[in-house]
Structures are given as C-alpha cells and as structure tokens.
Amino acid sequence: MRDDHRDLRLFLHLAGTLNFGRTSLDCHVSPATLTRTVQRLEAELGHRLLDRGPRGVSLTAEGHRFRAYAAEALELWQAFREEHPDPAELTGRLAVFATVTACQALLPTLLAPLRAAHPQVRLDLRTGDAAAALARLDEGEADVAVAGVPARLPESLVSRTVATTDLVFVTARERPDPGLDGPFVLPHRGLVRDAADRWFRSHGIAPDPAAEPEGHEALLTLVALGCGTGVVPRLVLDHSAVRDRLTVIPTERPPAPFPIGLCVRRADLRRPHVAALWSLTAEFTFRSP
C-alpha cells in the first residue's frame, strides 16, 4: 500500500533535525529526493518553508505553520485508520529503533509473533547508537525502541525488560599485560558509560580514556586493535565479528547486570500496532550467558 503521507513525514523529520543529511540517512532517501520533496511542497503551497543560510537550515514563518498542520494531519489520519480496526487485519507501518546487536540477537525472536499474527504490518527498522534510542523514541522518530533501560524512565515512556546481560571488561587477546590498569576505551555516553564510571569510582580508579567512540561495535574494534581495555554488554561481545580477538578480564564485584527493554511511549499503548506488539511480547525473556 502506498504511503500517501510520505511527503509530510519527510518534512516533519526535516523540521525536527534541520539537517538534510541526517534526515536523508534516517528516512532512507537520497538528498536529491528529499530536496525535490521540499520543493514540491513549496510549489504546491506557494510559500517557502525552509531557509538555507550560512548558519544552516531554519524554518520560515510559513514553515512553522505548515509543520503544525502536518503533525495534526498525520495524527488525525492515524487515528482514523486505527479506530476500531479488525485485529486480524492490521496494516500500516511500525517504526522500530534498535542497535545492530539488538537487531541480530533479539529482534528476530522478539518480532516474530507480530509478523506471524499481522503479516500486513510493515516494519520500518532503524539502527543507531544505543545512547540515542530513547531520545529518538521520545521525539516521535520511532514507535518502539529496544534499548538499555535507565533506573528512571521519562514519565512519557514505559518499558518491559526483554533481556538481561552482564557488563564485562574486555581487552585484546594478544595484549601482553591484560588488566584493569588502563588505558581504557569507554563509550562516549550512555548507560554503559554511566555504569563504568560508577564502577571506577567505587574502586578508586580515575580512568583517562584513550578513546571514547560512539557505539559498542566501534569500541570493540578499537579494543581488538590494542588501544586499551573496554567495557561492553556481554550480548554485544557475543555477537561481535571481532570476539575471537578479545578476552574477558575477570573482576571482583563486576558492574551490575544490564537490563534491555522494549520501550514505547505511554500514550501509544492505545495504538493497535503498538498494543499488538506489547501483548505478543509479554512472555519474551532473554538472558545472555
């Protein structure tokens, strides 16, 4: 089924990022296609919606008005389509955000019941940095996120733990002096970095990171190259292409196990697509060895 509101969705995403490259990447369209979409909307409306200047992209006054219209139009359309649907005939799109590791390790099993029960639902799967997952969800860029769950979620979100994995220290297998004396390769931000910082403080260690990459996969590559000792969820290590080049460093009182949750906006639990996934995953649990 053709998505008659694709132009509105693209414009709303662009209005949020104000970055053609980011929107092109996230929405899986070429920059040329995105530019043509904006030009087509401006021609149909008879108004310029975006300004491009030395400081970047900004919305015009008409752009702000059209953004409000587009958001309301999509909400009304979604509500119309989803009012009292036949559960056996759910259609439409469900946007899911997850890390590459979660896509490989969790989603094939987690999403299988939804695919079996509602094969007409189109899954829009997006990957990226785990640290950005909940922000993407809260901002409406995804309907569902599979991500690490903080001790306190924003009030607008709700989560269900679907997996638990240990946090482990790893270093290159060929490193001559493996240990916890550093140097360290740590995530630039996110829950794993927070857990590592707490562990270091409790052990009186003040690490001076040799590198702080975005993403666990990049971190493991740097560790495999001998740049230092890293800390990652074991789930990530077990599914890494470089795991054979790494070794786990045993530690006393290791960091607490790391919960991974199926996260949605609280208000979206009334939406049939989200409600169906939430119901069908009620019994799903995974425990990393």
Coordinates of C-alpha atoms in Angstrom, one line a residue:
M1 CA 0.0 0.0 0.0
R2 CA 1.4 3.4 -1.0
D3 CA 2.0 5.9 1.8
D4 CA 0.1 9.0 0.7
H5 CA 1.6 11.0 3.6
R6 CA 5.2 10.3 2.9
D7 CA 6.0 13.9 2.0
L8 CA 4.5 15.1 5.3
R9 CA 6.6 12.6 7.2
L10 CA 9.8 13.6 5.5
F11 CA 9.1 17.3 6.1
L12 CA 8.3 16.7 9.8
H13 CA 11.5 14.8 10.2
L14 CA 13.5 17.5 8.4
A15 CA 11.7 20.2 10.5
G16 CA 13.0 18.4 13.6
T17 CA 16.6 17.8 12.5
L18 CA 17.1 20.9 10.3
N19 CA 19.7 18.7 8.7
F20 CA 19.2 17.3 5.2
G21 CA 22.0 14.8 5.6
R22 CA 20.6 13.4 8.9
T23 CA 17.0 13.2 7.5
S24 CA 18.2 11.5 4.3
L25 CA 20.0 8.9 6.3
D26 CA 17.3 8.3 8.9
C27 CA 14.5 8.1 6.4
H28 CA 16.4 6.1 3.8
V29 CA 16.0 8.6 0.9
S30 CA 18.6 10.3 -1.2
P31 CA 19.4 14.0 -0.5
A32 CA 18.1 14.7 -4.1
T33 CA 14.8 13.1 -3.3
L34 CA 14.5 15.0 0.0
T35 CA 15.3 18.3 -1.8
R36 CA 12.7 17.5 -4.5
T37 CA 10.1 16.7 -1.8
V38 CA 10.6 20.1 -0.1
Q39 CA 10.5 21.9 -3.5
R40 CA 7.3 20.1 -4.4
L41 CA 5.6 21.0 -1.1
E42 CA 6.7 24.7 -1.5
A43 CA 5.4 24.8 -5.1
E44 CA 2.0 23.3 -4.1
L45 CA 1.7 25.7 -1.1
G46 CA 3.1 28.8 -2.8
H47 CA 5.3 29.5 0.2
R48 CA 9.0 29.0 1.1
L49 CA 9.1 26.6 4.0
L50 CA 12.9 26.5 4.7
D51 CA 15.7 29.0 4.6
R52 CA 19.3 27.8 4.0
G53 CA 21.9 30.3 5.3
P54 CA 25.5 30.4 6.5
R55 CA 24.3 29.1 9.9
G56 CA 22.4 26.2 8.5
V57 CA 18.8 25.4 7.8
S58 CA 15.9 27.2 9.5
L59 CA 12.1 27.1 9.2
T60 CA 10.3 30.2 7.8
A61 CA 7.2 31.5 9.5
E62 CA 5.2 29.6 6.9
G63 CA 7.3 26.5 7.6
H64 CA 6.4 26.7 11.3
R65 CA 2.7 26.9 10.4
F66 CA 3.0 24.0 8.0
R67 CA 4.8 21.9 10.5
A68 CA 1.9 22.2 12.9
Y69 CA -0.5 21.4 10.1
A70 CA 1.4 18.3 9.0
A71 CA 1.7 16.9 12.5
E72 CA -2.0 17.3 13.2
A73 CA -2.9 15.9 9.7
L74 CA -0.8 12.8 10.4
E75 CA -2.3 12.3 13.9
L76 CA -5.8 12.6 12.5
W77 CA -5.1 10.2 9.7
Q78 CA -3.5 7.7 12.1
A79 CA -6.5 7.9 14.5
F80 CA -8.9 7.4 11.6
R81 CA -7.2 4.4 10.3
E82 CA -6.7 2.8 13.7
E83 CA -10.2 3.4 15.1
H84 CA -11.8 0.0 15.9
P85 CA -9.6 -2.0 13.4
D86 CA -10.0 -5.7 12.8
P87 CA -7.1 -7.1 14.9
A88 CA -6.7 -9.8 12.2
E89 CA -6.2 -7.2 9.5
L90 CA -3.8 -4.7 11.0
T91 CA -1.9 -2.8 8.3
G92 CA 0.3 0.2 8.1
R93 CA 3.8 0.8 9.5
L94 CA 5.6 0.2 12.8
A95 CA 8.9 2.1 13.2
V96 CA 11.4 0.1 15.4
F97 CA 14.7 1.5 16.6
A98 CA 17.5 -0.8 17.9
T99 CA 21.2 -1.2 17.9
V100 CA 22.9 -3.5 15.3
T101 CA 23.4 -6.1 18.1
A102 CA 19.8 -6.0 19.2
C103 CA 18.7 -6.4 15.6
Q104 CA 20.8 -9.6 15.4
A105 CA 20.3 -11.1 18.8
L106 CA 16.8 -10.1 19.9
L107 CA 14.6 -8.8 17.1
P108 CA 14.2 -12.0 15.0
T109 CA 12.6 -13.7 18.0
L110 CA 11.0 -10.6 19.6
L111 CA 9.2 -9.5 16.4
A112 CA 8.4 -13.0 15.1
P113 CA 5.0 -13.2 16.8
L114 CA 3.9 -9.9 15.4
R115 CA 4.9 -10.9 11.9
A116 CA 3.0 -14.2 12.3
A117 CA -0.1 -12.6 13.6
H118 CA -0.2 -9.4 11.5
P119 CA 1.8 -10.0 8.3
Q120 CA 0.4 -6.9 6.7
V121 CA 2.1 -4.6 9.2
R122 CA 5.2 -3.1 7.5
L123 CA 8.2 -3.0 9.8
D124 CA 10.4 0.1 9.4
L125 CA 13.6 -1.0 11.2
R126 CA 16.2 1.7 12.0
T127 CA 19.6 1.2 13.7
G128 CA 21.9 3.5 15.5
D129 CA 23.8 4.4 18.7
A130 CA 22.2 2.8 21.8
A131 CA 22.6 6.1 23.7
A132 CA 20.2 7.9 21.3
A133 CA 17.5 5.2 21.3
L134 CA 15.2 6.7 24.0
A135 CA 15.6 10.2 22.7
R136 CA 14.6 9.0 19.2
L137 CA 11.5 7.3 20.7
D138 CA 10.5 10.3 22.9
E139 CA 10.8 12.7 19.9
G140 CA 8.5 10.5 17.8
E141 CA 11.1 9.3 15.3
A142 CA 10.2 5.7 16.3
D143 CA 7.2 3.8 17.6
V144 CA 9.2 1.3 19.5
A145 CA 12.8 1.1 20.8
V146 CA 14.8 -1.8 22.0
A147 CA 17.4 -0.3 24.3
G148 CA 19.1 -0.2 27.7
V149 CA 16.7 0.9 30.4
P150 CA 17.8 3.6 32.9
A151 CA 16.8 3.3 36.5
R152 CA 14.3 6.1 35.9
L153 CA 12.5 6.4 32.6
P154 CA 10.9 9.7 31.4
E155 CA 7.2 9.8 32.5
S156 CA 6.2 9.7 28.9
L157 CA 7.7 6.3 28.3
V158 CA 7.1 2.8 29.5
S159 CA 9.3 -0.3 29.2
R160 CA 9.3 -4.0 29.6
T161 CA 12.6 -5.9 30.2
V162 CA 13.1 -8.4 27.5
A163 CA 16.8 -9.2 28.1
T164 CA 19.4 -9.0 30.8
T165 CA 23.1 -9.1 30.0
D166 CA 26.3 -8.7 32.1
L167 CA 28.7 -5.9 31.6
V168 CA 32.2 -7.2 31.0
F169 CA 35.7 -5.8 30.7
V170 CA 37.5 -6.9 27.6
T171 CA 40.9 -6.5 26.1
A172 CA 42.9 -7.7 23.1
R173 CA 43.7 -11.4 23.3
E174 CA 47.3 -10.7 22.2
R175 CA 47.9 -7.8 24.7
P176 CA 50.9 -8.7 26.8
D177 CA 49.7 -7.2 30.1
P178 CA 45.9 -7.5 30.2
G179 CA 44.4 -6.0 33.3
L180 CA 42.5 -3.1 34.7
D181 CA 45.4 -0.6 34.9
G182 CA 44.4 1.0 31.6
P183 CA 44.5 2.5 29.2
F184 CA 40.7 2.4 28.7
V185 CA 38.4 2.6 25.7
L186 CA 35.0 3.7 27.0
P187 CA 31.7 4.7 25.4
H188 CA 31.4 8.4 24.7
R189 CA 28.0 8.5 26.5
G190 CA 25.0 6.4 27.6
L191 CA 24.1 3.9 30.2
V192 CA 27.1 1.6 29.8
R193 CA 29.4 4.6 30.3
D194 CA 27.4 5.6 33.4
A195 CA 27.8 2.1 34.8
A196 CA 31.5 2.0 34.1
D197 CA 32.0 5.4 35.7
R198 CA 30.2 4.2 38.9
W199 CA 32.4 1.1 38.9
F200 CA 35.6 3.1 38.6
R201 CA 34.6 5.4 41.4
S202 CA 33.7 2.5 43.7
H203 CA 37.2 1.1 43.1
G204 CA 39.1 4.3 43.4
I205 CA 40.1 4.4 39.8
A206 CA 40.3 7.6 37.7
P207 CA 40.5 6.4 34.1
D208 CA 42.0 8.6 31.4
P209 CA 40.2 7.2 28.3
A210 CA 42.4 6.5 25.3
A211 CA 39.3 6.7 23.1
E212 CA 35.6 7.4 23.6
P213 CA 33.8 6.0 20.5
E214 CA 30.1 6.3 19.6
G215 CA 28.7 2.7 19.6
H216 CA 29.7 -0.5 21.2
E217 CA 30.8 -2.1 17.9
A218 CA 33.3 0.7 17.3
L219 CA 34.5 0.3 20.8
L220 CA 35.3 -3.4 20.4
T221 CA 37.1 -2.8 17.2
L222 CA 39.5 -0.3 19.0
V223 CA 39.9 -2.8 21.8
A224 CA 40.8 -5.6 19.3
L225 CA 43.4 -3.3 17.8
G226 CA 45.1 -3.0 21.2
C227 CA 44.0 0.5 22.1
G228 CA 43.1 -0.4 25.7
T229 CA 40.6 -2.2 27.9
G230 CA 36.9 -1.7 27.2
V231 CA 33.6 -2.4 28.9
V232 CA 30.6 -3.6 27.0
P233 CA 27.4 -5.7 27.5
R234 CA 28.3 -9.4 27.0
L235 CA 25.4 -9.5 24.5
V236 CA 27.4 -7.2 22.3
L237 CA 30.6 -9.2 22.7
D238 CA 28.9 -12.5 21.9
H239 CA 27.7 -11.1 18.6
S240 CA 30.8 -9.2 17.6
A241 CA 32.7 -10.0 14.5
V242 CA 36.0 -9.4 16.4
R243 CA 35.1 -11.5 19.5
D244 CA 37.8 -14.1 18.7
R245 CA 40.4 -11.4 19.1
L246 CA 39.2 -10.4 22.5
T247 CA 39.4 -11.9 26.0
V248 CA 37.2 -11.1 29.1
I249 CA 39.0 -9.8 32.2
P250 CA 37.6 -11.4 35.4
T251 CA 36.8 -8.8 38.1
E252 CA 35.6 -8.9 41.7
R253 CA 32.3 -7.2 42.2
P254 CA 31.6 -6.6 38.5
P255 CA 29.2 -4.0 37.3
A256 CA 25.5 -4.8 37.8
P257 CA 23.7 -6.7 35.0
F258 CA 22.4 -4.5 32.3
P259 CA 18.6 -4.6 31.5
I260 CA 17.4 -4.2 27.9
G261 CA 13.8 -3.2 27.4
L262 CA 11.1 -2.9 24.8
C263 CA 10.3 0.8 25.2
V264 CA 7.2 2.7 23.9
R265 CA 5.5 6.0 24.5
R266 CA 2.9 5.5 27.2
A267 CA 0.2 7.2 25.1
D268 CA 0.9 4.8 22.2
L269 CA -0.2 1.7 24.2
R270 CA -3.6 2.6 22.9
R271 CA -2.5 2.4 19.3
P272 CA -3.3 -1.0 17.8
H273 CA 0.1 -1.6 16.2
V274 CA 2.0 -0.9 19.4
A275 CA -0.6 -2.6 21.6
A276 CA -0.4 -5.8 19.5
L277 CA 3.4 -5.9 19.8
W278 CA 3.2 -5.2 23.5
S279 CA 0.7 -8.0 24.0
L280 CA 2.6 -10.5 21.9
T281 CA 5.9 -10.0 23.7
A282 CA 4.5 -10.3 27.2
E283 CA 6.3 -13.6 27.8
F284 CA 9.6 -12.8 26.0
T285 CA 12.7 -13.0 28.1
F286 CA 16.3 -13.5 27.1
R287 CA 19.3 -13.9 29.4
S288 CA 22.8 -13.5 28.0
P289 CA 25.1 -16.4 29.1

